[in-house]
């Protein structure tokens, strides 16, 4: 992962209370993550930092769209998403994650880089199965040529049913006799 720095929430010098930060994520943001399945996107991020004595709460609101690859036809498409998340920051002697929502930061930390969290929030907001949405006319959004190839090689197609392996036919007979 490359050095970031532009996706930072400043902590020092802020009075107790609510503070807001906004970020616009684009191709440059996604290029920072090696082996990323997302390379393009337009995402608006709004971060609210609620600072109190001894603890800080970060509330993230993300919305936008990113380019992902369709699981069915393997062509890219733009997937919209919207999500909100929250993180708790606590000053401590040993920085690290306590759990998914609680992070211990150094007592003398002046800022916190939120880029990794933003990337993870985006990936988690996307559906597990990514398939082109249907078009306005009701047609499948996937590449029609690829769908034709998939249907031709689909398990249980007419061509496969016609050809039968005699070795399996012999085993089917044994199975029927054992009952």
mmCIF file of C-alpha atoms in Angstrom:
data_model
loop_
_atom_site.group_PDB
_atom_site.id
_atom_site.type_symbol
_atom_site.label_atom_id
_atom_site.label_comp_id
_atom_site.label_asym_id
_atom_site.label_seq_id
_atom_site.Cartn_x
_atom_site.Cartn_y
_atom_site.Cartn_z
ATOM 1 C CA UNK A 1 0.000 0.000 0.000
ATOM 2 C CA UNK A 2 1.317 3.408 -0.943
ATOM 3 C CA UNK A 3 1.696 6.335 1.428
ATOM 4 C CA UNK A 4 -1.534 8.272 1.832
ATOM 5 C CA UNK A 5 -1.975 11.420 3.914
ATOM 6 C CA UNK A 6 -4.871 13.152 2.186
ATOM 7 C CA UNK A 7 -7.534 11.127 4.015
ATOM 8 C CA UNK A 8 -6.687 12.296 7.505
ATOM 9 C CA UNK A 9 -8.921 13.418 10.351
ATOM 10 C CA UNK A 10 -7.149 15.937 12.565
ATOM 11 C CA UNK A 11 -7.492 15.322 16.309
ATOM 12 C CA UNK A 12 -5.190 17.801 17.995
ATOM 13 C CA UNK A 13 -6.273 21.351 18.584
ATOM 14 C CA UNK A 14 -9.960 20.482 18.407
ATOM 15 C CA UNK A 15 -12.225 21.404 21.291
ATOM 16 C CA UNK A 16 -14.696 18.912 22.708
ATOM 17 C CA UNK A 17 -17.802 18.714 20.559
ATOM 18 C CA UNK A 18 -18.770 17.859 17.002
ATOM 19 C CA UNK A 19 -16.409 18.415 14.043
ATOM 20 C CA UNK A 20 -17.071 17.575 10.388
ATOM 21 C CA UNK A 21 -14.797 16.486 7.537
ATOM 22 C CA UNK A 22 -15.612 15.766 3.882
ATOM 23 C CA UNK A 23 -13.670 13.713 1.340
ATOM 24 C CA UNK A 24 -14.166 12.989 -2.359
ATOM 25 C CA UNK A 25 -12.783 9.621 -3.417
ATOM 26 C CA UNK A 26 -11.868 8.920 -7.024
ATOM 27 C CA UNK A 27 -9.445 6.822 -9.065
ATOM 28 C CA UNK A 28 -6.422 8.190 -7.174
ATOM 29 C CA UNK A 29 -7.858 6.852 -3.914
ATOM 30 C CA UNK A 30 -8.396 3.320 -5.243
ATOM 31 C CA UNK A 31 -4.960 3.203 -6.903
ATOM 32 C CA UNK A 32 -3.378 3.363 -3.442
ATOM 33 C CA UNK A 33 -4.558 -0.155 -2.630
ATOM 34 C CA UNK A 34 -2.545 -2.901 -4.280
ATOM 35 C CA UNK A 35 -4.493 -5.926 -5.504
ATOM 36 C CA UNK A 36 -7.735 -3.929 -5.263
ATOM 37 C CA UNK A 37 -10.706 -5.238 -7.201
ATOM 38 C CA UNK A 38 -11.973 -1.646 -7.413
ATOM 39 C CA UNK A 39 -10.017 0.701 -9.664
ATOM 40 C CA UNK A 40 -12.529 3.438 -10.455
ATOM 41 C CA UNK A 41 -15.265 5.167 -8.555
ATOM 42 C CA UNK A 42 -16.828 8.363 -7.332
ATOM 43 C CA UNK A 43 -17.576 8.386 -3.628
ATOM 44 C CA UNK A 44 -18.613 11.203 -1.310
ATOM 45 C CA UNK A 45 -17.621 10.769 2.327
ATOM 46 C CA UNK A 46 -18.876 12.785 5.268
ATOM 47 C CA UNK A 47 -17.168 12.200 8.617
ATOM 48 C CA UNK A 48 -18.398 13.512 11.951
ATOM 49 C CA UNK A 49 -15.952 13.473 14.834
ATOM 50 C CA UNK A 50 -17.544 13.741 18.255
ATOM 51 C CA UNK A 51 -14.785 14.523 20.704
ATOM 52 C CA UNK A 52 -15.310 13.990 24.427
ATOM 53 C CA UNK A 53 -12.891 13.619 27.313
ATOM 54 C CA UNK A 54 -11.238 10.205 26.972
ATOM 55 C CA UNK A 55 -13.005 9.022 23.816
ATOM 56 C CA UNK A 56 -13.810 10.053 20.258
ATOM 57 C CA UNK A 57 -16.535 8.759 17.983
ATOM 58 C CA UNK A 58 -16.198 8.837 14.202
ATOM 59 C CA UNK A 59 -19.392 8.513 12.160
ATOM 60 C CA UNK A 60 -18.918 7.854 8.449
ATOM 61 C CA UNK A 61 -21.527 8.343 5.714
ATOM 62 C CA UNK A 62 -20.441 7.109 2.281
ATOM 63 C CA UNK A 63 -22.378 7.200 -0.974
ATOM 64 C CA UNK A 64 -21.422 6.849 -4.588
ATOM 65 C CA UNK A 65 -20.625 4.229 -7.171
ATOM 66 C CA UNK A 66 -17.623 2.105 -8.070
ATOM 67 C CA UNK A 67 -16.620 -0.030 -11.032
ATOM 68 C CA UNK A 68 -16.729 -3.757 -10.302
ATOM 69 C CA UNK A 69 -16.545 -6.851 -12.497
ATOM 70 C CA UNK A 70 -19.758 -8.784 -13.102
ATOM 71 C CA UNK A 71 -19.560 -12.286 -11.625
ATOM 72 C CA UNK A 72 -21.617 -13.705 -14.492
ATOM 73 C CA UNK A 73 -20.260 -12.146 -17.696
ATOM 74 C CA UNK A 74 -16.920 -10.736 -16.435
ATOM 75 C CA UNK A 75 -17.457 -7.247 -17.854
ATOM 76 C CA UNK A 76 -17.162 -4.147 -15.667
ATOM 77 C CA UNK A 77 -20.167 -2.146 -14.551
ATOM 78 C CA UNK A 78 -20.870 0.712 -12.175
ATOM 79 C CA UNK A 79 -22.352 -0.429 -8.833
ATOM 80 C CA UNK A 80 -24.030 2.198 -6.655
ATOM 81 C CA UNK A 81 -23.917 1.923 -2.863
ATOM 82 C CA UNK A 82 -24.651 3.836 0.305
ATOM 83 C CA UNK A 83 -23.487 2.983 3.807
ATOM 84 C CA UNK A 84 -22.867 4.435 7.221
ATOM 85 C CA UNK A 85 -20.394 3.170 9.801
ATOM 86 C CA UNK A 86 -18.995 4.182 13.152
ATOM 87 C CA UNK A 87 -15.657 3.831 14.917
ATOM 88 C CA UNK A 88 -14.627 4.617 18.478
ATOM 89 C CA UNK A 89 -11.137 5.963 19.157
ATOM 90 C CA UNK A 90 -9.609 5.667 22.598
ATOM 91 C CA UNK A 91 -6.201 7.024 23.604
ATOM 92 C CA UNK A 92 -3.916 4.378 25.060
ATOM 93 C CA UNK A 93 -0.373 3.151 25.489
ATOM 94 C CA UNK A 94 -0.516 0.343 22.916
ATOM 95 C CA UNK A 95 -2.197 1.384 19.649
ATOM 96 C CA UNK A 96 -4.214 -1.277 17.854
ATOM 97 C CA UNK A 97 -7.674 -2.589 17.164
ATOM 98 C CA UNK A 98 -9.719 -3.853 20.105
ATOM 99 C CA UNK A 99 -12.561 -5.057 17.858
ATOM 100 C CA UNK A 100 -14.304 -4.026 14.618
ATOM 101 C CA UNK A 101 -15.489 -0.706 16.043
ATOM 102 C CA UNK A 102 -12.942 0.207 18.732
ATOM 103 C CA UNK A 103 -9.401 1.344 17.958
ATOM 104 C CA UNK A 104 -6.782 2.402 20.484
ATOM 105 C CA UNK A 105 -4.638 5.298 19.264
ATOM 106 C CA UNK A 106 -1.449 6.724 20.745
ATOM 107 C CA UNK A 107 -2.086 9.292 23.463
ATOM 108 C CA UNK A 108 -0.057 11.880 21.573
ATOM 109 C CA UNK A 109 -1.688 11.202 18.160
ATOM 110 C CA UNK A 110 -2.412 14.429 16.308
ATOM 111 C CA UNK A 111 -4.384 12.840 13.482
ATOM 112 C CA UNK A 112 -5.790 9.551 12.273
ATOM 113 C CA UNK A 113 -5.588 8.264 8.697
ATOM 114 C CA UNK A 114 -9.016 6.885 7.739
ATOM 115 C CA UNK A 115 -8.191 5.705 4.186
ATOM 116 C CA UNK A 116 -8.034 1.993 5.034
ATOM 117 C CA UNK A 117 -11.324 2.176 6.904
ATOM 118 C CA UNK A 118 -12.979 4.005 4.001
ATOM 119 C CA UNK A 119 -11.806 1.340 1.556
ATOM 120 C CA UNK A 120 -13.062 -1.459 3.800
ATOM 121 C CA UNK A 121 -16.440 0.258 4.287
ATOM 122 C CA UNK A 122 -16.862 0.508 0.510
ATOM 123 C CA UNK A 123 -15.977 -3.139 -0.109
ATOM 124 C CA UNK A 124 -18.309 -4.287 2.670
ATOM 125 C CA UNK A 125 -21.168 -2.158 1.283
ATOM 126 C CA UNK A 126 -21.059 -3.934 -2.081
ATOM 127 C CA UNK A 127 -23.204 -7.032 -2.602
ATOM 128 C CA UNK A 128 -21.466 -10.397 -2.321
ATOM 129 C CA UNK A 129 -22.703 -11.451 -5.747
ATOM 130 C CA UNK A 130 -22.094 -8.687 -8.266
ATOM 131 C CA UNK A 131 -24.253 -8.994 -11.370
ATOM 132 C CA UNK A 132 -25.284 -6.349 -13.889
ATOM 133 C CA UNK A 133 -28.662 -4.864 -13.021
ATOM 134 C CA UNK A 134 -31.432 -5.436 -15.560
ATOM 135 C CA UNK A 135 -31.926 -2.687 -18.098
ATOM 136 C CA UNK A 136 -34.894 -0.304 -18.113
ATOM 137 C CA UNK A 137 -36.523 -2.466 -20.794
ATOM 138 C CA UNK A 138 -36.301 -5.586 -18.588
ATOM 139 C CA UNK A 139 -33.441 -7.115 -20.552
ATOM 140 C CA UNK A 140 -30.519 -8.667 -18.679
ATOM 141 C CA UNK A 141 -27.659 -6.208 -18.283
ATOM 142 C CA UNK A 142 -24.962 -8.804 -18.913
ATOM 143 C CA UNK A 143 -23.039 -9.181 -22.159
ATOM 144 C CA UNK A 144 -25.403 -11.159 -24.473
ATOM 145 C CA UNK A 145 -22.544 -12.986 -26.214
ATOM 146 C CA UNK A 146 -21.186 -14.225 -22.892
ATOM 147 C CA UNK A 147 -24.671 -15.273 -21.748
ATOM 148 C CA UNK A 148 -25.064 -17.284 -24.945
ATOM 149 C CA UNK A 149 -21.765 -19.082 -24.239
ATOM 150 C CA UNK A 150 -22.803 -19.757 -20.645
ATOM 151 C CA UNK A 151 -26.146 -21.228 -21.690
ATOM 152 C CA UNK A 152 -24.428 -23.476 -24.244
ATOM 153 C CA UNK A 153 -22.150 -24.927 -21.563
ATOM 154 C CA UNK A 154 -24.671 -25.032 -18.753
ATOM 155 C CA UNK A 155 -24.824 -28.255 -16.760
ATOM 156 C CA UNK A 156 -27.742 -30.426 -17.778
ATOM 157 C CA UNK A 157 -27.905 -29.065 -21.328
ATOM 158 C CA UNK A 158 -29.538 -31.240 -23.997
ATOM 159 C CA UNK A 159 -26.198 -32.180 -25.562
ATOM 160 C CA UNK A 160 -24.825 -33.540 -22.263
ATOM 161 C CA UNK A 161 -27.963 -35.575 -21.580
ATOM 162 C CA UNK A 162 -27.706 -37.383 -24.925
ATOM 163 C CA UNK A 163 -24.204 -38.691 -24.314
ATOM 164 C CA UNK A 164 -24.037 -41.169 -21.491
ATOM 165 C CA UNK A 165 -20.915 -42.844 -20.130
ATOM 166 C CA UNK A 166 -21.481 -46.651 -19.994
ATOM 167 C CA UNK A 167 -19.331 -46.932 -16.847
ATOM 168 C CA UNK A 168 -21.799 -44.754 -14.951
ATOM 169 C CA UNK A 169 -24.741 -46.695 -16.371
ATOM 170 C CA UNK A 170 -23.288 -49.880 -14.869
ATOM 171 C CA UNK A 171 -22.951 -48.164 -11.488
ATOM 172 C CA UNK A 172 -26.568 -46.979 -11.653
ATOM 173 C CA UNK A 173 -27.635 -50.634 -12.016
ATOM 174 C CA UNK A 174 -25.635 -51.619 -8.903
ATOM 175 C CA UNK A 175 -27.220 -48.819 -6.889
ATOM 176 C CA UNK A 176 -30.703 -50.003 -7.832
ATOM 177 C CA UNK A 177 -29.955 -53.643 -6.791
ATOM 178 C CA UNK A 178 -28.613 -52.788 -3.335
ATOM 179 C CA UNK A 179 -31.994 -51.595 -2.070
#
